[in-house]
Coordinates of C-alpha atoms in Angstrom, one line a residue:
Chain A
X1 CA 184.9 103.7 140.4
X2 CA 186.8 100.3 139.0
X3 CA 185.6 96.8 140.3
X4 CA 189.7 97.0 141.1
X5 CA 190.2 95.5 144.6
X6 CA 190.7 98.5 147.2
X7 CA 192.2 97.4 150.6
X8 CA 192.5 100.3 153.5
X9 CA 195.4 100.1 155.3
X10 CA 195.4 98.4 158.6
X11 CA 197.0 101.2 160.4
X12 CA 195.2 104.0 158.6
X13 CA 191.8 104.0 161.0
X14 CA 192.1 106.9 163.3
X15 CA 191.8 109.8 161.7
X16 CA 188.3 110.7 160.3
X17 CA 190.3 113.5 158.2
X18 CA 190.9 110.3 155.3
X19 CA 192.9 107.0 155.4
X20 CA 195.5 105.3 152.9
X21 CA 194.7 102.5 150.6
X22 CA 196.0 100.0 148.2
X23 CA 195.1 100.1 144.6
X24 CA 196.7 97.5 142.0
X25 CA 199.6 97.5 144.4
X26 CA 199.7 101.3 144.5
X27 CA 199.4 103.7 147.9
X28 CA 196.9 106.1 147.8
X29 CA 195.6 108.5 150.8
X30 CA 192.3 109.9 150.2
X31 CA 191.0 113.3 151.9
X32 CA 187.8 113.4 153.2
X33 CA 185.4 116.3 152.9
X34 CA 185.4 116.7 156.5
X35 CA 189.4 117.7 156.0
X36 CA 188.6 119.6 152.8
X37 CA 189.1 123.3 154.2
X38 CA 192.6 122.1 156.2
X39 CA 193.7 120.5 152.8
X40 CA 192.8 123.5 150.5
X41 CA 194.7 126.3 153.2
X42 CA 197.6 123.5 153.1
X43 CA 198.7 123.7 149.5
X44 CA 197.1 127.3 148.9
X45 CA 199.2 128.7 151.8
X46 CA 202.1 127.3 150.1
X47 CA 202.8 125.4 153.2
X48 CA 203.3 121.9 151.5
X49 CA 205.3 123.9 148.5
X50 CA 207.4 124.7 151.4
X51 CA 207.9 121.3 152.4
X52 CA 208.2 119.3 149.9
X53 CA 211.0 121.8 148.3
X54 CA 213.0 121.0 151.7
X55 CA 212.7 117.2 151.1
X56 CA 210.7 117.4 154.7
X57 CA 207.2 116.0 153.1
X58 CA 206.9 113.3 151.0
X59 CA 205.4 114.3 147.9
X60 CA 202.5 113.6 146.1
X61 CA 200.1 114.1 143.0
X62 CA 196.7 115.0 143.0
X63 CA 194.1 112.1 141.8
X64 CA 190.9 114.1 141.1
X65 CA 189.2 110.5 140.9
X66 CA 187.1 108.6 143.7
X67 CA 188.6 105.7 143.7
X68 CA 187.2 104.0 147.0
X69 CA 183.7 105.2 145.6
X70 CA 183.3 106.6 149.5
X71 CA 180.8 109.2 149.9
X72 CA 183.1 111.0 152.3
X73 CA 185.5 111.5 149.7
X74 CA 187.0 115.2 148.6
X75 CA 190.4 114.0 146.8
X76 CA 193.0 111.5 145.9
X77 CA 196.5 112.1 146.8
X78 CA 199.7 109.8 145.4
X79 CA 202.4 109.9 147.7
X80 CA 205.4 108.8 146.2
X81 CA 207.0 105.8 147.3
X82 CA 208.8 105.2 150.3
X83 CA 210.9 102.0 149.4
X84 CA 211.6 100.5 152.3
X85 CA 209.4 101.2 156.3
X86 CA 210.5 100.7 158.6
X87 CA 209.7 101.5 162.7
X88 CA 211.3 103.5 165.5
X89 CA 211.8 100.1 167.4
X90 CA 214.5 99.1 164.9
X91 CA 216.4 102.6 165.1
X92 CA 219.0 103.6 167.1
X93 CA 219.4 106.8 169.2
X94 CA 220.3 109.5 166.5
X95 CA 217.6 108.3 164.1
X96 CA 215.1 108.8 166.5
X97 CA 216.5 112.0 167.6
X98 CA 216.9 113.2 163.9
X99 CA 212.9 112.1 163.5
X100 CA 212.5 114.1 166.8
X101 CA 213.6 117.3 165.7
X102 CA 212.2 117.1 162.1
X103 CA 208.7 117.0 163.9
X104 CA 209.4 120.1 165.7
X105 CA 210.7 122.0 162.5
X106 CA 207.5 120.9 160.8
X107 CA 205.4 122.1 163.6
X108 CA 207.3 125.5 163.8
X109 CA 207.0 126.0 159.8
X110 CA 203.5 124.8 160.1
X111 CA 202.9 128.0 162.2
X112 CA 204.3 130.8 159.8
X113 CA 201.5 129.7 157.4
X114 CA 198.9 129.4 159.9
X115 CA 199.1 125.8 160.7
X116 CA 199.2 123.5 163.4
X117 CA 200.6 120.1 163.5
X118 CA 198.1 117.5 164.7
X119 CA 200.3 114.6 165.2
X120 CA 203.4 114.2 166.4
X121 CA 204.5 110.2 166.2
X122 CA 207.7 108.7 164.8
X123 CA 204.9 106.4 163.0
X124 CA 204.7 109.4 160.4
X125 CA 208.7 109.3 159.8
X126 CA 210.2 107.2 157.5
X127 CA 213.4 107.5 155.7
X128 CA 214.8 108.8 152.2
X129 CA 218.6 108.6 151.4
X130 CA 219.3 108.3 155.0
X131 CA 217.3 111.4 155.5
X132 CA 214.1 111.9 158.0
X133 CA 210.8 112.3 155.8
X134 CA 207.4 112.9 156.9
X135 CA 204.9 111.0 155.3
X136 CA 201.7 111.9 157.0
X137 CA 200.3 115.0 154.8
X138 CA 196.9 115.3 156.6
X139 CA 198.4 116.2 160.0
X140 CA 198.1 119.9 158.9
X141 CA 195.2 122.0 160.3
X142 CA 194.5 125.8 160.3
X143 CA 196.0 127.3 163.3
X144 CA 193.3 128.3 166.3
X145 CA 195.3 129.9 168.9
X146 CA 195.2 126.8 171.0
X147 CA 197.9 125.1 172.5
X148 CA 199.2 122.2 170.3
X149 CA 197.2 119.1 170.8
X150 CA 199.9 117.0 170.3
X151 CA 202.3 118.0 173.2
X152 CA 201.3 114.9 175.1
X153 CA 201.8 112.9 172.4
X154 CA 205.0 114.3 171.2
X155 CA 206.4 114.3 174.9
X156 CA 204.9 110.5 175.3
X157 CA 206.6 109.2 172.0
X158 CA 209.9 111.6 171.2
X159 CA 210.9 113.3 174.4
X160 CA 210.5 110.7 176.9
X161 CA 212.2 107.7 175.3
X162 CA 215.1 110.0 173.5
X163 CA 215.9 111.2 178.0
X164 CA 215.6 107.7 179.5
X165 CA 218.5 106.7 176.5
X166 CA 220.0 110.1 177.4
X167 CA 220.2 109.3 180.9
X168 CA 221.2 105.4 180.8
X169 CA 223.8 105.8 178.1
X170 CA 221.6 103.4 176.2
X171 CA 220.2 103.1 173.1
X172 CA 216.9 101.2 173.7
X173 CA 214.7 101.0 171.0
X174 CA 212.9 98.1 172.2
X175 CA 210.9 100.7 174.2
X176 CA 208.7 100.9 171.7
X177 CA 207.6 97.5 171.2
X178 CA 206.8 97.4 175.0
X179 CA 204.8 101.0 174.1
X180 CA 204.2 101.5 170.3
X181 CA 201.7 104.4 171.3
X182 CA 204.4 106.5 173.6
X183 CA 205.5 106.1 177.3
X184 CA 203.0 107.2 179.6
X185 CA 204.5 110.4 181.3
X186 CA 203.9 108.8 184.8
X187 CA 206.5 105.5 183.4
X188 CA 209.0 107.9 182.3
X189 CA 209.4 109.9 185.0
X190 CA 209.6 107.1 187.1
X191 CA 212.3 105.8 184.7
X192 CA 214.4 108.9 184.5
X193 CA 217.4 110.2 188.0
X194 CA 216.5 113.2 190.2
X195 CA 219.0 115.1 188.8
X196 CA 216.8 115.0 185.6
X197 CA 214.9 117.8 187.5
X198 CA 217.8 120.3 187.3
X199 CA 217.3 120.8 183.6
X200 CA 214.3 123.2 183.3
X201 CA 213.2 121.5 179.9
X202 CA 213.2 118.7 180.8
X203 CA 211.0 119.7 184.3
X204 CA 208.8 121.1 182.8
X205 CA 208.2 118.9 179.8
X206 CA 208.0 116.1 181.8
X207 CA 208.2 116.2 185.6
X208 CA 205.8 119.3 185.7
X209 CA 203.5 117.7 182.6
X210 CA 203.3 114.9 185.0
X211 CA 202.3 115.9 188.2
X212 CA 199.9 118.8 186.5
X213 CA 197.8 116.3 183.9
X214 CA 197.3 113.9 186.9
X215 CA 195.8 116.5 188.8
X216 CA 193.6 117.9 185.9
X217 CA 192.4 114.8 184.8
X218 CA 189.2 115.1 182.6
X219 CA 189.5 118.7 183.4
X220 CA 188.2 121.3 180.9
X221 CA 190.7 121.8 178.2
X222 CA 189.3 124.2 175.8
X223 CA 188.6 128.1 175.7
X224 CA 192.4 128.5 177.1
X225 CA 193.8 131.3 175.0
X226 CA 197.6 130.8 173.2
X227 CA 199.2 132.6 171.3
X228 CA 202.0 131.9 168.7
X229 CA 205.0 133.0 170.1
X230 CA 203.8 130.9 173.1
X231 CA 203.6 127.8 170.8
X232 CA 207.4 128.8 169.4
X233 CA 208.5 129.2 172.7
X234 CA 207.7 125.8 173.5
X235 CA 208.8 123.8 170.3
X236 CA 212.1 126.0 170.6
X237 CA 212.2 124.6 174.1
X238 CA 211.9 121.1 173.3
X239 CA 214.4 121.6 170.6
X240 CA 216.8 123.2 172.6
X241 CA 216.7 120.4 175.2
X242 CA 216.7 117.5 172.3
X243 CA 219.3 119.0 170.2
X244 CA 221.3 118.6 174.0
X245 CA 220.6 114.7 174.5
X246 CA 223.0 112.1 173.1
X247 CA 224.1 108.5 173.7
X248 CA 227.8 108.1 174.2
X249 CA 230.0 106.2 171.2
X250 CA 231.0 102.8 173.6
X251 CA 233.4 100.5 172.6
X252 CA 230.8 97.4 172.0
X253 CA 232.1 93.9 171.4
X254 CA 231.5 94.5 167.5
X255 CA 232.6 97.9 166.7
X256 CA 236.4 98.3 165.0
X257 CA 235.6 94.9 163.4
X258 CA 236.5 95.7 159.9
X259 CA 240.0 97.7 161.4
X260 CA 240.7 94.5 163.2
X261 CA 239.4 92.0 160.4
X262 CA 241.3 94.0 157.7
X263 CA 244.8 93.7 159.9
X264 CA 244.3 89.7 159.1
X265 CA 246.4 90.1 155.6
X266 CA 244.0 89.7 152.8
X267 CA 241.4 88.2 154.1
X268 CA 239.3 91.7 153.4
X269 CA 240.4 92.4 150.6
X270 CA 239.9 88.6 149.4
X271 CA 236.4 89.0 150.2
X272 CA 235.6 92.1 148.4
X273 CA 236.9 90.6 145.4
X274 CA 234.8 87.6 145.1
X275 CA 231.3 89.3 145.9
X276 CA 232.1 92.5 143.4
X277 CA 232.9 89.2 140.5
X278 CA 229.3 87.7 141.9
X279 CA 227.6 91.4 142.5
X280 CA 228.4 92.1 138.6
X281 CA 226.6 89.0 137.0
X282 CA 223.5 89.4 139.5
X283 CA 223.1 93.2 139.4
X284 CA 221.8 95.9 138.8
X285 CA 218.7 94.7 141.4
X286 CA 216.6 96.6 143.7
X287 CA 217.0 95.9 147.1
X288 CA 220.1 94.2 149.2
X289 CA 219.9 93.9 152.6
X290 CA 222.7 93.6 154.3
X291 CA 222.3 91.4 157.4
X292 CA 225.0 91.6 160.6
X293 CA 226.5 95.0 159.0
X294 CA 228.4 96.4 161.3
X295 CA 229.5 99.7 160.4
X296 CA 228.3 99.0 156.6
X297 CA 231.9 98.1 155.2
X298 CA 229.5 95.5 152.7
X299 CA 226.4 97.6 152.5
X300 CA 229.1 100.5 151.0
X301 CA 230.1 98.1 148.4
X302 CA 226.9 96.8 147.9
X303 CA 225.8 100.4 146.8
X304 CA 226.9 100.7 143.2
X305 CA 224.8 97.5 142.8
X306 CA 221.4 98.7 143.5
X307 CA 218.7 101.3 144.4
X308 CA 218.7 100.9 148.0
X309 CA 220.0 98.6 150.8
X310 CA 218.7 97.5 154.1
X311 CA 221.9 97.2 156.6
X312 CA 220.6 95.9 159.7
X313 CA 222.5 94.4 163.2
X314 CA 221.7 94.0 166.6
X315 CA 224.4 95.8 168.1
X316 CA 222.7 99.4 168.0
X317 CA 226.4 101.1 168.8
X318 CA 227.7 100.1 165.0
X319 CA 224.1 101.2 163.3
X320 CA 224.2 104.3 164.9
X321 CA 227.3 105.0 163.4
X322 CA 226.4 103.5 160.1
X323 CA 223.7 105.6 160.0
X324 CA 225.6 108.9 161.1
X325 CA 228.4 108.0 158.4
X326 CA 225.7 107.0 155.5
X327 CA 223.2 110.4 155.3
X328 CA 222.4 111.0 151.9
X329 CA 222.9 107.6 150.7
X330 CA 220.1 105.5 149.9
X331 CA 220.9 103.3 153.1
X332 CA 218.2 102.0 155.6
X333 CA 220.4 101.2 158.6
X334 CA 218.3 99.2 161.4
X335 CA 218.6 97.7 164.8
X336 CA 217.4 93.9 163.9
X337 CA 217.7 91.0 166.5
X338 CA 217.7 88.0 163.9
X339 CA 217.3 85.8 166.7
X340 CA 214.5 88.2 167.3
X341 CA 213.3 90.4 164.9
X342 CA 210.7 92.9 164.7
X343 CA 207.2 91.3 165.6
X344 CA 203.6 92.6 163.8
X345 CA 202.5 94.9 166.3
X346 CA 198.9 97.2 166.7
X347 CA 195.2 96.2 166.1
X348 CA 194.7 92.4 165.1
X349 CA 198.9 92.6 165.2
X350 CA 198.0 94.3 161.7
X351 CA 199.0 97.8 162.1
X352 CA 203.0 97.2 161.7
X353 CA 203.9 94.3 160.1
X354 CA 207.1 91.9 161.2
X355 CA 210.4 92.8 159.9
X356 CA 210.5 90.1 157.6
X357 CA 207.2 90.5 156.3
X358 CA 208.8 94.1 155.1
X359 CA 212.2 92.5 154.1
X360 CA 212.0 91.6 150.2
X361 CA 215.2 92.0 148.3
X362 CA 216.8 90.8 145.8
X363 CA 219.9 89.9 147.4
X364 CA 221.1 88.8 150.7
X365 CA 224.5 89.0 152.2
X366 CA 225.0 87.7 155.7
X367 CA 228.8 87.6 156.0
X368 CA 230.2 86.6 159.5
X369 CA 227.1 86.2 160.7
X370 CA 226.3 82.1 160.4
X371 CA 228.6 81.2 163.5
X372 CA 226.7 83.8 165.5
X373 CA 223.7 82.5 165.0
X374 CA 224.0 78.4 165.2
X375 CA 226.5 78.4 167.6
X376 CA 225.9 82.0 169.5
X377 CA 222.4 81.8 169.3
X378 CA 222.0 77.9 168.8
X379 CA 219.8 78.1 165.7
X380 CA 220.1 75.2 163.6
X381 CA 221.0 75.5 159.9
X382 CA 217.9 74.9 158.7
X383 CA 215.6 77.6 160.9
X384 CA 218.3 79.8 159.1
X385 CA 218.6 78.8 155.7
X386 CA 214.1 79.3 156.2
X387 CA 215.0 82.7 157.0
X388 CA 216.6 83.9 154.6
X389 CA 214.9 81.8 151.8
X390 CA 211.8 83.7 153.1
X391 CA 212.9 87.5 152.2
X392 CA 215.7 86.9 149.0
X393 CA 216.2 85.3 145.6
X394 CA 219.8 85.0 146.4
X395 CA 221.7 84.5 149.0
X396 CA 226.0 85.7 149.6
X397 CA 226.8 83.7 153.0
X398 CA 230.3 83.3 154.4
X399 CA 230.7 80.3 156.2
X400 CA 233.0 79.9 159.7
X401 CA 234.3 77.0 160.2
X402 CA 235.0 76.0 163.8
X403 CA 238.9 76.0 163.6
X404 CA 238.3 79.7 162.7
X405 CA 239.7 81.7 165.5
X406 CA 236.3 83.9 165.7
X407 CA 234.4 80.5 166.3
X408 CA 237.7 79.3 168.9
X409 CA 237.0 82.5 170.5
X410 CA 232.8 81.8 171.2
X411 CA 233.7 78.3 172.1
X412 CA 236.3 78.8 174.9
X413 CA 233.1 80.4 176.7
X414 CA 230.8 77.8 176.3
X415 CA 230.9 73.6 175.8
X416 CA 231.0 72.5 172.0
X417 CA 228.2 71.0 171.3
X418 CA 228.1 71.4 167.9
X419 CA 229.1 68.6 166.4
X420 CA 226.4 69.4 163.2
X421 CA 228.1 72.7 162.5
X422 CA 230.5 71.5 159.6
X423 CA 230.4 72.6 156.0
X424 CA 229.1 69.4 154.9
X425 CA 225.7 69.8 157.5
X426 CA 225.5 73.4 156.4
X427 CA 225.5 72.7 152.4
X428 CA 222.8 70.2 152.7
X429 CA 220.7 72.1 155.7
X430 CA 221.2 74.9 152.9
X431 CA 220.1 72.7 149.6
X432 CA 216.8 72.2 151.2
X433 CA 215.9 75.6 150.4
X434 CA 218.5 76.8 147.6
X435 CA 220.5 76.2 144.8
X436 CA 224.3 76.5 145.6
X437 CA 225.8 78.7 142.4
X438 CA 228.9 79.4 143.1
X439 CA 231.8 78.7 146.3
X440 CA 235.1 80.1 146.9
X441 CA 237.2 79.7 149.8
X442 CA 238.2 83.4 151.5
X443 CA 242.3 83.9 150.9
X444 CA 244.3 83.6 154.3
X445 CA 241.1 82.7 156.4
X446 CA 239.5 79.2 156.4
X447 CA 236.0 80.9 155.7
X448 CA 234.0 80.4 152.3
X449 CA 231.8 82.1 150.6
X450 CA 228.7 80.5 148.5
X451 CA 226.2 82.5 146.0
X452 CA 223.4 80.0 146.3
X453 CA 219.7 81.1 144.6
X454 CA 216.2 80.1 146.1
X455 CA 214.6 77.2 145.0
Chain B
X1 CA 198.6 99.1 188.1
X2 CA 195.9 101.1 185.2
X3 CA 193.4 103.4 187.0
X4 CA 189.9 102.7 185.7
X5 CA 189.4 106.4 185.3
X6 CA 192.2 106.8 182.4
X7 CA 190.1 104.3 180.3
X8 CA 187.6 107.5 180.1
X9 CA 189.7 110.3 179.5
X10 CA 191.5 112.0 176.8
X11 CA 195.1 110.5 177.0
X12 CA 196.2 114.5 176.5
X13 CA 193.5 115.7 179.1
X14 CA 195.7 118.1 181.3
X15 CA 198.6 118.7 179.0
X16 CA 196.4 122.0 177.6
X17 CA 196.7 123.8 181.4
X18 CA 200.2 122.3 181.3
X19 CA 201.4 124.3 178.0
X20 CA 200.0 127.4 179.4
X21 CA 202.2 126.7 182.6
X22 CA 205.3 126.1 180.6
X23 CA 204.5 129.0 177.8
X24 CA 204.6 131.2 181.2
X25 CA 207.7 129.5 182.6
X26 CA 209.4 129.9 179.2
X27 CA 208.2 133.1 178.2
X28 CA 210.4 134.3 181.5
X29 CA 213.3 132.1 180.9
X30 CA 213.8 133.3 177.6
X31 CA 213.4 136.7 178.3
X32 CA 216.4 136.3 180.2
X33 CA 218.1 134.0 177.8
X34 CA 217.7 136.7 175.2
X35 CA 219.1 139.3 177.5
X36 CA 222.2 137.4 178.4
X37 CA 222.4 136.9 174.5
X38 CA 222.3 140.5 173.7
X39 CA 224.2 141.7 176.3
X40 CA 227.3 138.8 175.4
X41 CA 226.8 140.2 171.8
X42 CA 227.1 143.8 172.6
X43 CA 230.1 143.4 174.3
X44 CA 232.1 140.7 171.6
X45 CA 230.9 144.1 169.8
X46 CA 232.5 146.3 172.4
X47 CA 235.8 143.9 172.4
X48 CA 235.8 143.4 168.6
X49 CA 236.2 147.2 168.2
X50 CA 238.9 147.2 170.9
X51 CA 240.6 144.7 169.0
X52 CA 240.4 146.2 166.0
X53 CA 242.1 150.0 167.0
X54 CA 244.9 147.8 168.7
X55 CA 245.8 146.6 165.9
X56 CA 245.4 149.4 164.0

């Protein structure tokens, strides 16, 4: 073993079956020997062949090497990377949906090679080319004819929040930073209309679960015998009743805002044209995150620029459609409260760390998004010019003045007292942190636009 | 309000008896699911034919 630094990950403790680490800035997941039988039948069955040719495992390569030096250790895997993780309190309903059913596919091809799934959290999906990916390969263990240990689980963390959005019309993916580990069955029900009884699915999955795992508390769960069309009968079950769920398309106060903003002559058009000039000197990067992006008119143009792109907003409407209109493209589309975003979450607030501790591009666009902020959400220049300074080495902001008619429009509602939001408090609050490169005022719209780089 | 007694307990204690419940509750429902599926098949079979000598 190297005197290299090895760091386990925080959120990788549960499981005796092995645990991720960090290596010279590189993930590995070692296998313990405990697992070692699970892990052989796993890629001798062809079962992760299986997977990884559908793009429904993340890959890896095999390290022979102990690199932690721990006696428990049977191999080394390289996953390869995932660029960009992100959490299923920052997606919207058909993300989490999507995630949903790819757990029940994996559990019901598990089972043709005489596997079980283990686990069954949206913690083990992340995202490739706007595509579902599991990431956890040691959830796979040899099939015992017992029923699947992780139908609580699965019911606690997919089912249940995917009905109460179902049922409210809502997407709500703060649910899970009120619960990271699931929904107890008992809150859910409580959360979901009588009429939810009428669908059998979802009685028995969760108003029958319910009432029957309160009465056989601590009860004796083994020596119950199941077989497997038992198991496919109740994955094709949940299925069936997931596939079913949806959250209506509503009209939110930010959807059709590119149809609206591109009726207003050339101010689109305009706009495009200076950040593809600015995009071409700075690019090709890594990473651009597009912050307050709507339906992902910028995060579209951004893509010929670089290898992936973060488009996050709060208004969980537009990202679901983002995200419906952008699979297969190297987009990461999230719901993000800037006012607000994503805490660290889990043991010693370790386990998942803050949105901007994940958010380090390259690039930052936040276009009509300023006036929202200082004047919608009262943060003053600086606090924003800190957070964005804190996760980019450059910066494309539009600023909106106040005779704007968007800024009008937020001011009839409320009393101006803004007097410090004026280009000339917004340049300085801004040169504290960065270097202003270029400006260029936005045809037929008082807006600019500044390309400023981090000091 | 948390019960004391969940603090010692599996959180998936009771959801084994439940899956045998529901296995048996689905193993009947989609008997008859596949039933009403074959039967709807054998007669877009039936009226597929029927279609097929009128226009003949």
């Amino acid at each position: 073993m190297s005197d290299t630094v090895v760091s386990n990950h925080p959120s990788s403790y549960r499981d005796p079956s092995g645990f991720i680490f960090e290596k010279e800035g590189v993930i590995y997941r070692q296998v313990n020997t405990v697992f070692k039988d699970h892990y052989t039948h796993f890629i001798n069955s062809g079962l992760y062949q299986h997977f990884a040719d559908n793009k429904m495992l993340v890959p890896h390569e095999e390290i022979k090497e102990n690199l932690t030096g721990s006696s428990n250790f049977y191999i080394t895997i390289k996953p390869e990377k995932i660029p960009f993780i992100s959490y299923a309190y920052e997606w919207p309903f058909d993300m989490l949906k999507d995630a949903a059913l790819l757990t029940l596919q994996l559990a019901k091809d598990a089972l043709n090679y005489s596997m079980i799934l283990k686990d069954a959290t949206p913690y083990n999906i992340q995202w490739k080319n706007g595509q579902p990916i599991f990431i956890d390969t040691i959830s796979f263990e040899k099939y015992e004819a017992t029923p699947w240990i992780a139908y609580r689980q699965f019911c606690e963390n997919f089912l249940g929040p995917l009905l109460i959005m179902h049922y409210s019309k809502q997407h709500l993916p703060q649910l899970y930073t009120a619960w990271p580990n699931g929904i107890p069955l008992s809150v859910i029900q409580s959360l979901l209309p009588k009429k939810s009884k009428w669908s059998l699915h979802t009685y028995l999955h969760i108003h029958l679960h319910n009432r029957i795992a309160n009465k056989n508390k601590g009860g004796e769960q083994k020596g119950k015998p199941f077989d497997k069309q038992k198991l496919l009968n109740l994955f094709t079950s949940l299925e069936l009743l997931i596939k079913k769920l949806h959250v209506p398309q509503q009209v939110s106060t930010w959807s059709d805002y590119y149809q609206e903003a591109a009726q207003r002559n050339h101010y689109l058009d305009s706009k495009k044209k200076i950040i593809t000039e600015w995009l071409q000197e700075l690019t090709p990067v890594q990473a651009i995150a597009d912050l307050g992006a709507n339906e992902g008119e910028f995060s579209a143009l951004a893509s010929s620029y670089c290898k992936e792109i973060i488009a996050a907003d709060f208004d969980p409407y537009c990202i679901n459609k983002l995200y419906l209109k952008k699979k297969s493209e190297p987009v990461y589309p999230l719901v993000i409260d800037l006012s607000n975003p994503s805490p660290a979450l889990g043991v010693n607030n370790e386990e998942r760390s803050s949105f901007l501790q994940r958010l380090q591009v390259d690039i930052i666009f936040a276009f009509a998004l300023i006036h929202h902020l200082a004047i919608g959400k009262n943060i003053p220049f600086n606090k924003i010019a800190a957070l964005f300074a804190q996760c980019c080495q450059y910066l494309i902001i539009e600023f909106v003045p106040k005779e704007d008619e968007k800024v009008q429009l937020m001011l009839k509602q409320k009393e101006d007292i803004y007097s410090a939001y004026t280009e000339k408090e917004f340049i300085s609050s801004f040169e504290e942190k960065f270097t202003i490169l270029k400006k260029e005022n936005v045809q037929d719209s008082p807006r600019v636009l500044f390309l400023m780089k981090k000091k | 309000m948390i019960h004391s007694f969940f603090l010692y307990i599996d959180p998936g204690s009771g959801s084994y008896l439940v899956q045998v419940l529901v296995a048996a509750a689905l193993g009947v429902a989609f008997f008859f699911r596949n039933l009403k599926m074959y039967i709807r098949a054998f007669f877009s079979r039936f009226s597929k034919k029927k279609k097929e000598n009128i226009s003949e």
